[in-house]
Coordinates of C-alpha atoms and ligand atoms in Angstrom, one line a residue:
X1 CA 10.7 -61.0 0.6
X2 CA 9.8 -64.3 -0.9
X3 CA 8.6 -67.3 1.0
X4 CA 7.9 -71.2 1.4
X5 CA 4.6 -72.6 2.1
X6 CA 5.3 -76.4 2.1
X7 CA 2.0 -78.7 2.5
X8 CA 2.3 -82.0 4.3
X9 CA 3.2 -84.6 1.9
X10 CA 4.1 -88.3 2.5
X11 CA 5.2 -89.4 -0.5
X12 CA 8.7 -89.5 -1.7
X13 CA 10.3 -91.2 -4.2
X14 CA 12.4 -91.5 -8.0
X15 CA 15.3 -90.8 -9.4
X16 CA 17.2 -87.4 -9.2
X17 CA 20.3 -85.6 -9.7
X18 CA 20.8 -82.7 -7.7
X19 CA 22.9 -79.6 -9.3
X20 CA 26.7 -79.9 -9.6
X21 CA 29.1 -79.2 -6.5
X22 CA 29.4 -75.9 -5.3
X23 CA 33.2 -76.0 -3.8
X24 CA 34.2 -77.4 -7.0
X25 CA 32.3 -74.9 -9.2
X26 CA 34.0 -72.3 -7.5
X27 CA 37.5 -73.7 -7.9
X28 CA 36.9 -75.2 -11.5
X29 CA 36.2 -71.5 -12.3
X30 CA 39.1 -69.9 -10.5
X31 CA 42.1 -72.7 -11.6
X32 CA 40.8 -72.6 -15.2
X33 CA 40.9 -68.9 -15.5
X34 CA 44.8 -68.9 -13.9
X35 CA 45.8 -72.1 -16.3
X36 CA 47.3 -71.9 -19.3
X37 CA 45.1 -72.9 -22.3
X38 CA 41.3 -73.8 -22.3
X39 CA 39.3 -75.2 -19.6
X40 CA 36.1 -77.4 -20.1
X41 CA 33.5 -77.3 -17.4
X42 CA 30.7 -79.5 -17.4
X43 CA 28.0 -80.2 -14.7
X44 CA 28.8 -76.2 -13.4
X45 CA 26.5 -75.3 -10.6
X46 CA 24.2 -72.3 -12.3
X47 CA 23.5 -71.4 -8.8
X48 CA 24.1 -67.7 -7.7
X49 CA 26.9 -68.1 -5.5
X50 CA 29.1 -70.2 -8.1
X51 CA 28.5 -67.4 -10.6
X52 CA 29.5 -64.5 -8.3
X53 CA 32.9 -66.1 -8.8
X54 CA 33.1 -66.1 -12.8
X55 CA 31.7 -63.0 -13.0
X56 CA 34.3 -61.7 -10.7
X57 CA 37.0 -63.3 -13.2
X58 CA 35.0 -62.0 -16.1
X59 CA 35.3 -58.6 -14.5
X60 CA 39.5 -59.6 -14.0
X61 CA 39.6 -60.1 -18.3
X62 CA 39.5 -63.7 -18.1
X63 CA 37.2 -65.0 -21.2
X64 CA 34.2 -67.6 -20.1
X65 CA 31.7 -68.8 -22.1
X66 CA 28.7 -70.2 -20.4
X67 CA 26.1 -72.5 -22.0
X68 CA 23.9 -73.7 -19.5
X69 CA 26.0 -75.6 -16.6
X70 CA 28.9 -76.3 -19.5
X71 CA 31.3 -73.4 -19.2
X72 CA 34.4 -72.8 -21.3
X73 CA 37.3 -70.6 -20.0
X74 CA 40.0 -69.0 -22.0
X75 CA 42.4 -69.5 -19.1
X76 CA 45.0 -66.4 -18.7
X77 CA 48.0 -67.7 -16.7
X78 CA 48.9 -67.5 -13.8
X79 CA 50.2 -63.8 -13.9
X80 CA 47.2 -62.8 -16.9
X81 CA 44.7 -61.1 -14.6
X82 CA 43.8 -57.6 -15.0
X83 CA 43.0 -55.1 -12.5
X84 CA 38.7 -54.8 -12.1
X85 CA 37.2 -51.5 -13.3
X86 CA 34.9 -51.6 -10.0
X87 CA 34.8 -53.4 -6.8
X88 CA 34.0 -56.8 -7.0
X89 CA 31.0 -57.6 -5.1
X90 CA 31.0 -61.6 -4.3
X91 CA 27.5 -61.3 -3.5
X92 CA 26.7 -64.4 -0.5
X93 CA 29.3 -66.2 -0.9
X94 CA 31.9 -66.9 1.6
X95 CA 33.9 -69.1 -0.7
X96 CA 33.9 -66.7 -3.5
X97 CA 35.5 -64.1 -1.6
X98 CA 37.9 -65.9 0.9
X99 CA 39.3 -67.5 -1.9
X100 CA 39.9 -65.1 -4.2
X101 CA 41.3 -62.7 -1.6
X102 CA 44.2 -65.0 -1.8
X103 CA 44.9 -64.6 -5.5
X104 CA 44.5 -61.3 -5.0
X105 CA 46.5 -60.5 -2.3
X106 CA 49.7 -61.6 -4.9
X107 CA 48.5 -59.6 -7.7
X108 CA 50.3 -56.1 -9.3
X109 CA 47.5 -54.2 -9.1
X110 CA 44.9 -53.0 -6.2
X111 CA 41.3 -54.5 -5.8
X112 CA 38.6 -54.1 -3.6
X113 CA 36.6 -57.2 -2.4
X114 CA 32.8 -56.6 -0.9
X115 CA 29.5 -58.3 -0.7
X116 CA 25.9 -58.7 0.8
X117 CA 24.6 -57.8 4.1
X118 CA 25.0 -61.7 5.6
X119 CA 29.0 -61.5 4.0
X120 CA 29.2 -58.1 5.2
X121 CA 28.6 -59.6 8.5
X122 CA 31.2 -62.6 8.4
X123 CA 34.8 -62.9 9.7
X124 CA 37.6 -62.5 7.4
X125 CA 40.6 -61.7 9.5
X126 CA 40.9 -65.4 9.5
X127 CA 42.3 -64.8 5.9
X128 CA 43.7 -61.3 6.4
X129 CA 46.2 -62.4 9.5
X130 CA 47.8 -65.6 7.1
X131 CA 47.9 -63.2 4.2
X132 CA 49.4 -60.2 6.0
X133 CA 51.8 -63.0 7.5
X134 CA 52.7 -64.0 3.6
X135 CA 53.5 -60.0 3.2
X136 CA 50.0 -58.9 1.7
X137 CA 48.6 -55.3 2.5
X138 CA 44.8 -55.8 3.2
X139 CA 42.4 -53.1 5.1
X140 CA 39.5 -54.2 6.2
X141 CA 36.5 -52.8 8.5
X142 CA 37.8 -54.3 11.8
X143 CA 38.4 -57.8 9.9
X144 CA 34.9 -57.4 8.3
X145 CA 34.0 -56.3 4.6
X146 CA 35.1 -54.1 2.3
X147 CA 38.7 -55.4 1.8
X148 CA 41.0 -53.4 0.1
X149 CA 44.0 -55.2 -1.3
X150 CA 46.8 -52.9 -1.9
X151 CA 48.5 -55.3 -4.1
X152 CA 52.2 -54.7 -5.8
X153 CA 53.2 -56.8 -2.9
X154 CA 56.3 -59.8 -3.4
X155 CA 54.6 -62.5 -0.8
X156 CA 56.4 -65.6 0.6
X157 CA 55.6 -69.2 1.6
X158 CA 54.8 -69.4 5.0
X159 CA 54.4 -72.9 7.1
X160 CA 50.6 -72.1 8.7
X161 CA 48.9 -74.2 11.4
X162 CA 45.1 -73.4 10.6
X163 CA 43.3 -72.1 14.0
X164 CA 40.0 -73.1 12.4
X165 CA 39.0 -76.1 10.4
X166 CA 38.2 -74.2 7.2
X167 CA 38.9 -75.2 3.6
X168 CA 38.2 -71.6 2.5
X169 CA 41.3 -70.7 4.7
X170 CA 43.1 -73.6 4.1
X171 CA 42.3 -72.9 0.0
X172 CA 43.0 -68.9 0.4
X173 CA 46.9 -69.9 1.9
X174 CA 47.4 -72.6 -0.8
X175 CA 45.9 -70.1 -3.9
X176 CA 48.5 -67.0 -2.7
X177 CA 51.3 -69.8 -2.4
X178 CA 51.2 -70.0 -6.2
X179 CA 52.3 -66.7 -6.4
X180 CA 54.9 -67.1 -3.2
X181 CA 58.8 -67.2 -3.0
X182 CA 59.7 -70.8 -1.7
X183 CA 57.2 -73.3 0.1
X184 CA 53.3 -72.6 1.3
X185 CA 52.6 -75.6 4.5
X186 CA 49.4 -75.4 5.8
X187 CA 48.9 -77.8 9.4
X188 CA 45.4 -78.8 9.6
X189 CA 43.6 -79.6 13.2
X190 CA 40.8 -81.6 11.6
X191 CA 40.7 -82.9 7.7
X192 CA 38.4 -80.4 5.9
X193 CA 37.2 -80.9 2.2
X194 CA 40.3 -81.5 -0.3
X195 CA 39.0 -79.9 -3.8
X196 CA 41.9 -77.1 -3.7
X197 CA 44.6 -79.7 -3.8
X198 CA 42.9 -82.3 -5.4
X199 CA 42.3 -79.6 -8.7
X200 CA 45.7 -78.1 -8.7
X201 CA 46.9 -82.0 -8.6
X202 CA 44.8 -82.3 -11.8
X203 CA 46.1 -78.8 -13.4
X204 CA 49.7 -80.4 -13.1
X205 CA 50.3 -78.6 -9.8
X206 CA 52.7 -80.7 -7.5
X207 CA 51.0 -80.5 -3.9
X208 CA 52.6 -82.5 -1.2
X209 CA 50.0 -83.8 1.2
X210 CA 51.3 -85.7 4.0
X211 CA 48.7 -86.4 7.1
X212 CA 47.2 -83.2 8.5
X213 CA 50.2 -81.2 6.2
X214 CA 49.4 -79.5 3.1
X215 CA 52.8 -78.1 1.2
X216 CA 53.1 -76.8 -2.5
X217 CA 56.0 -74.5 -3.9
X218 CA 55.4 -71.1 -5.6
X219 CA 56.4 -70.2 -9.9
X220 CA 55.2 -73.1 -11.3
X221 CA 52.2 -73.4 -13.8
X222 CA 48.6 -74.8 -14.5
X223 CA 47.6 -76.5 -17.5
X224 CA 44.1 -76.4 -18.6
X225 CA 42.4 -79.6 -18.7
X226 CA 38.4 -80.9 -19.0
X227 CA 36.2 -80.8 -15.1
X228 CA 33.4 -83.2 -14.7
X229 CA 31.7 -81.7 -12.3
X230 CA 29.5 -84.0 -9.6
X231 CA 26.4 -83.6 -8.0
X232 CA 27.2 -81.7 -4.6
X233 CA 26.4 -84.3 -1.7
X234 CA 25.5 -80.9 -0.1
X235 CA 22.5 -80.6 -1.8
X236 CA 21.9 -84.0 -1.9
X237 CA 21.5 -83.9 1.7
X238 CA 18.6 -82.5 2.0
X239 CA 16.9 -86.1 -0.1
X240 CA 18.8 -87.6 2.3
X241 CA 17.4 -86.9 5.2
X242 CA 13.7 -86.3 3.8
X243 CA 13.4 -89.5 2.3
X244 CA 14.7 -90.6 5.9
X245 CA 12.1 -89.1 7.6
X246 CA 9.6 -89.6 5.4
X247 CA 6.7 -92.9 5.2
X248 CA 7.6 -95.2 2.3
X249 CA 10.1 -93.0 0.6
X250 CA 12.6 -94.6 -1.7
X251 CA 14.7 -92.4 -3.6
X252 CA 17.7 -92.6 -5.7
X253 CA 20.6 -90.2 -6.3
X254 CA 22.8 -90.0 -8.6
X255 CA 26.4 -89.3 -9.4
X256 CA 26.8 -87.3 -6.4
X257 CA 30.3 -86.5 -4.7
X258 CA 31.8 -88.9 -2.1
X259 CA 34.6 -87.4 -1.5
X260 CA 36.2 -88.6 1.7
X261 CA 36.2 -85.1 3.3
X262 CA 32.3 -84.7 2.7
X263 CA 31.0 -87.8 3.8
X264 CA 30.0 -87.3 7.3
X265 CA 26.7 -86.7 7.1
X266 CA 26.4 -90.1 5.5
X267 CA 27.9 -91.6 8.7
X268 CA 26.1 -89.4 11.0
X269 CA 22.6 -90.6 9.3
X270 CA 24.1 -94.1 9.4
X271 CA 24.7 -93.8 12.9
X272 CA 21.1 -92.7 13.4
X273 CA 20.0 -95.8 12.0
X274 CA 19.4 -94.5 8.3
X275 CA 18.6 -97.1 5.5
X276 CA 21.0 -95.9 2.9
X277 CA 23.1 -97.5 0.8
X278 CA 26.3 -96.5 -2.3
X279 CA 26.2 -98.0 -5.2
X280 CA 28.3 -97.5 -8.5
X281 CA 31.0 -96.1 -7.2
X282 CA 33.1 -94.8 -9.7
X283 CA 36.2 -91.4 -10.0
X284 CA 36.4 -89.0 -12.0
X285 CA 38.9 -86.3 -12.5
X286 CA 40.1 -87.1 -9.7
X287 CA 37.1 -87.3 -7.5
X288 CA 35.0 -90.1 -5.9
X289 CA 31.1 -90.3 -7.0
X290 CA 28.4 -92.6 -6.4
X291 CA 24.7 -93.4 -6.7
X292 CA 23.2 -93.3 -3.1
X293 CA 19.6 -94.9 -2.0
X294 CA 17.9 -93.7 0.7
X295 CA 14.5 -95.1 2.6
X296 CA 12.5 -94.4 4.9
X297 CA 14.1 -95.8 8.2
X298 CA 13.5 -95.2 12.3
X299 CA 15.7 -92.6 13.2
X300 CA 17.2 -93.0 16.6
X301 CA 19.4 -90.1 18.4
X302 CA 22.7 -89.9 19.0
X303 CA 25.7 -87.8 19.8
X304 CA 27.1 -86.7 17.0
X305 CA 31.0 -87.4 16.8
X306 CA 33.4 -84.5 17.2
X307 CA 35.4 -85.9 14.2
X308 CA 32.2 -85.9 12.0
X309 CA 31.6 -81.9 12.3
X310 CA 34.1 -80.7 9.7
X311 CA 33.3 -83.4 7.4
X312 CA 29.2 -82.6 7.5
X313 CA 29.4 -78.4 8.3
X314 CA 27.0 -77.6 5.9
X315 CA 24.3 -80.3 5.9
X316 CA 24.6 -80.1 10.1
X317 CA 21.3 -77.7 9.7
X318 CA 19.3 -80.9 7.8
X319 CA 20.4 -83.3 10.3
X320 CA 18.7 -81.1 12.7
X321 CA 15.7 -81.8 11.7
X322 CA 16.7 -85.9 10.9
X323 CA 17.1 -85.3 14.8
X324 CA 14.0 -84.1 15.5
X325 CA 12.3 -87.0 14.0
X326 CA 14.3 -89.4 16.0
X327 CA 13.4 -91.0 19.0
X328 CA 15.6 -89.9 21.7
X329 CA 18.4 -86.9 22.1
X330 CA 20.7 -85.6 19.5
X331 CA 23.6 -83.9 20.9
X332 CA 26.0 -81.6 18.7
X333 CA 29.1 -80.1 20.3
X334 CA 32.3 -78.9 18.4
X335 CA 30.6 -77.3 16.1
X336 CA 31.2 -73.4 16.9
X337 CA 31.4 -72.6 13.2
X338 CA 28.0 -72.9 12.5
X339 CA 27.4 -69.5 14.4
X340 CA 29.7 -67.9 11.7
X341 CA 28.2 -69.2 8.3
X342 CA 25.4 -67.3 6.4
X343 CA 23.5 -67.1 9.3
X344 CA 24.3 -68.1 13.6
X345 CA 22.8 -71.7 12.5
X346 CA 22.7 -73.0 15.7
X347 CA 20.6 -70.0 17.1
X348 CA 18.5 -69.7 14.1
X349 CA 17.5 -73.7 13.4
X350 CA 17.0 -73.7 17.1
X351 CA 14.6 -70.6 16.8
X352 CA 12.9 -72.5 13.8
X353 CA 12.6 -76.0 16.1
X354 CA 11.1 -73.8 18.8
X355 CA 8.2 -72.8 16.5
X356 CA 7.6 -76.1 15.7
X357 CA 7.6 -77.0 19.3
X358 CA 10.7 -79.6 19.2
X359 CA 11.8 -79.6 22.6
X360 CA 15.6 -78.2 22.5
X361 CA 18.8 -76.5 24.1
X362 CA 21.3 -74.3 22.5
X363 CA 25.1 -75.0 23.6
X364 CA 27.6 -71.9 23.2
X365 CA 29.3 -74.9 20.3
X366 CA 25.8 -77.0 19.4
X367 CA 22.8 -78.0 20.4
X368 CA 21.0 -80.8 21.9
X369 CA 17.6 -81.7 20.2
X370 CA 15.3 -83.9 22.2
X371 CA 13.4 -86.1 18.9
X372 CA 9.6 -85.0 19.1
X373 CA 6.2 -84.4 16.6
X374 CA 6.1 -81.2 14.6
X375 CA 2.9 -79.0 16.1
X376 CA 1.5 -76.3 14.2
X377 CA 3.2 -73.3 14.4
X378 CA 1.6 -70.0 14.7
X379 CA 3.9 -67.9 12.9
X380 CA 6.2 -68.4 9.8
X381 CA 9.8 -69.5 10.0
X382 CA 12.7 -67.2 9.4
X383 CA 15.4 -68.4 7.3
X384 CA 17.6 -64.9 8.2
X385 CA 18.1 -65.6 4.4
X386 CA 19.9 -68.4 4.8
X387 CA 19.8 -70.6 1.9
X388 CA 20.7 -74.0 3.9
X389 CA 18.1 -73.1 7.1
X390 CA 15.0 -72.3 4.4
X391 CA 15.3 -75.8 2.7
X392 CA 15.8 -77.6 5.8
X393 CA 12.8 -76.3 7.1
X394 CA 11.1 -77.3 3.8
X395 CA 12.0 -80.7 4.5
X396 CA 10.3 -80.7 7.7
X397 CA 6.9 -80.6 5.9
X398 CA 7.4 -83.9 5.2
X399 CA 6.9 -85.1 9.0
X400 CA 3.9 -82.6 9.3
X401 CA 0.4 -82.7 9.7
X402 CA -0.4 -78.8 8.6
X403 CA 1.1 -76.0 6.4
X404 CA 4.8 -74.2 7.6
X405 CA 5.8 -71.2 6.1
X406 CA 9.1 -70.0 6.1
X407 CA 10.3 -66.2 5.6
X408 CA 13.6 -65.3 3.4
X409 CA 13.8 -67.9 1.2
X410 CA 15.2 -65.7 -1.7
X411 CA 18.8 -67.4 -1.3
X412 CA 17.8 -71.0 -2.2
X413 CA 19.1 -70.2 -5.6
X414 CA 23.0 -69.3 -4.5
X415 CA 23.4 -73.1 -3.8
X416 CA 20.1 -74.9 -5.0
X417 CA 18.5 -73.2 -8.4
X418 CA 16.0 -76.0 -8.8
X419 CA 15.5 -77.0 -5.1
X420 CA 10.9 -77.0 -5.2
X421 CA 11.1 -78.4 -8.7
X422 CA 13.0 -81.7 -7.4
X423 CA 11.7 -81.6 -4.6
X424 CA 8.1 -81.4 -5.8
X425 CA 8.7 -83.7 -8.7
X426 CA 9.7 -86.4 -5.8
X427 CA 6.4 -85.4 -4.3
X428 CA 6.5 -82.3 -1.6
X429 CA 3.9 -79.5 -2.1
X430 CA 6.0 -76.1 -2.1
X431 CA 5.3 -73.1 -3.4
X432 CA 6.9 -70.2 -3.7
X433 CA 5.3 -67.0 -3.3
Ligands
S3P1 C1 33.7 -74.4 1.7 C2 34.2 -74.5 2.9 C3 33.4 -74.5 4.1 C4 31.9 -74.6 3.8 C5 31.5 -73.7 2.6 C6 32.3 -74.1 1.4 C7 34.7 -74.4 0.5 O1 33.5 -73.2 4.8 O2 31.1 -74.3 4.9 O3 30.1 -73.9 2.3 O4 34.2 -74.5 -0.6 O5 35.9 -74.3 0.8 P1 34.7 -73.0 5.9 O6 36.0 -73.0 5.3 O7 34.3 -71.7 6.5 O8 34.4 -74.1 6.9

């Protein structure tokens, strides 16, 4: 099992960009193998997670070239797949296999979806009950992996009111109401990230999106076109919030997504009193990007708005530890999900704080963090192999005196390939070992 030691280091500064978006990877990937003609990637994330899901199309006869993060993709047409020799195993990755469950679930022939021990472990009836509903024939272990997708199935639009805010449900519904007889509707109870409908809007898909209300029509087709793909503000959160934290840090991002469904943990650390600022704001393909600043600032807490949750869900782990460099309480609430992500985030950042003796209290949807100094812990942190808890934790080192380690850190690479050599390069010490 491979681990973090990250030395105290109080410099941080220069000019990065951080790897391309993961969400969009995934779809670029998926949407260009269904299109009609040739797809040009560029900026792909080469991180393991985003290539669980074009080997997985590889594996369904779909041609993709790959040359470093530019990809090229043959695509196949809506109705070109072809039935998988073996299960396909989706690795980590949440999105991979929620997603394509949904194409899937529409296709002639049978397929069996499975994954790692953490994906093993995560819900999926929250796909299987809109799918069933849409006429697909799924068996699962009591809503858990394997899935086995009879397929052969004719499905039909249904109108869907999402009982969770998740885009990987949300983009599960819309991808099997491609394939549907009459109209998909999805009802949202919070906006969550928009790639789904932004892409197909680019592949020529019409996708009516009216407030909370999602609608496309099944039988029509994608066109191939060129993705830009941005640096994921995901990613870019965790420079965010060290160069936050850090003394004199000044650091500069660049061309990294703003879309307006991903944004909140730019409001959150504004709220805290962050000194950050967007600059160069430009779109492409469709999707907002900008050049963010970040310095060093006094970090106040705050209770995190409700609102704010689905728009920051994966970079909620990093502001944890924004929080407990703050002065005062940070309180989280509405944020349930986090328990059902790679790893129970809440309980495990809040096991991680404890070892670092930040004063705090786990709620059954949050956490309140009280802000604190980081002492020297006496054991090493486990990351449960959670890709998002190990580099938050590495971020830490910045605001300490003495050497953490933390356990599990394997995963890094499904989201952040070349997460130490940025981050040394802005000047942490991690190693790996
Ligand atoms: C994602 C949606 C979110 C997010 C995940 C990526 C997506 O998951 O946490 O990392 O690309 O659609 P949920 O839909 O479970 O919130």
């Amino acid at each position: 099992m491979s681990k973090f030691v990250a030395k105290p280091a109080n410099s941080f500064s220069g000019h990065l960009k951080v790897p391309g978006d993961k969400s969009i990877s995934h779809r670029s990937i998926m949407l260009g193998s269904l299109a009609n003609g040739i797809t040009k990637i560029s900026g792909f994330l080469e991180g393991e997670d985003a290539l669980s899901t074009l080997k997985a199309f590889q594996a369904m006869g779909v041609k993709i070239e790959r040359n470093g993060d530019n990809v090229t993709i043959y695509g196949v047409g809506l109705n070109g797949l072809k039935k998988p020799l073996a299960p396909l195993n989706l690795g980590n990755s949440g999105t991979s296999i929620r997603l394509i469950s949904g194409i899937l679930a529409a296709q002639t022939f049978a397929s069996e979806l499975c994954g790692d021990e953490s994906l093993s472990k995560r819900p999926m009836s929250r796909v299987i009950n809109p799918l069933t509903k849409m006429g697909a024939v799924i068996e699962s272990n009591d809503g858990k992996l394997p899935l086995k997708i009879k397929g052969g199935q004719i499905l039909k639009g249904i109108h869907y009111d999402l009982p969770v805010a998740s885009a990987q449900v949300k983009s599960c519904v819309l991808l099997a109401g491609l394939y549907a007889q009459g109209e998909t509707c999805i009802k949202e109870t919070a906006p969550t990230r928009d790639h789904t409908e932004r892409m197909l809007k680019g592949l020529g898909y019409k996708v009516g999106v009216n407030r909370n209300k999602i609608c496309l029509t099944g039988g029509a087709q994608l066109s191939a076109f060129a993705i830009q793909v941005p640096s994921d503000i995901s990613s870019a959160a965790f420079f965010m919030v060290a160069a936050s934290i850090a003394p004199k840090a000044d650091i500069t991002l660049t061309g990294v997504n703003i879309n307006p469904t991903r944004t909140g943990v730019i409001d959150i650390l504004k709220l805290m009193g962050a000194n950050l600022s967007l600059s160069n704001k430009r779109e492409i393909g469709g999707e907002l990007l900008a050049d963010i600043r970040i310095q060093s600032a006094r970090l106040k807490g705050i209770h995190i708005p409700e609102n704010l949750v689905p728009l920051a869900i994966d970079e909620l782990p990093v502001i944890f530890i924004a929080a407990s460099c703050a002065k005062g309480e940070t309180i989280l609430t509405g944020a349930k999900e986090l328990r059902v992500k790679e790893s129970d985030r809440i309980q495990v950042m809040a096991d991680g704080l404890n070892i670092l003796s930040i004063e705090n209290e786990v709620l059954e949807d949050g956490i309140k963090i009280q802000g604190g100094v980081f002492l020297k812990p006496n054991v090493a942190i486990k990351s449960h192999h959670d890709h998002r808890i190990s580099m938050s934790f590495a971020i830490a080192s910045l605001r300490c005196h003495h050497d953490i380690e933390i356990e599990g850190v394997d995963n890094v690479k499904t989201s952040f390939p070349n997460f130490v050599e940025l981050a040394n390069f802005s000047g942490m010490n991690i190693t790996e070992i």
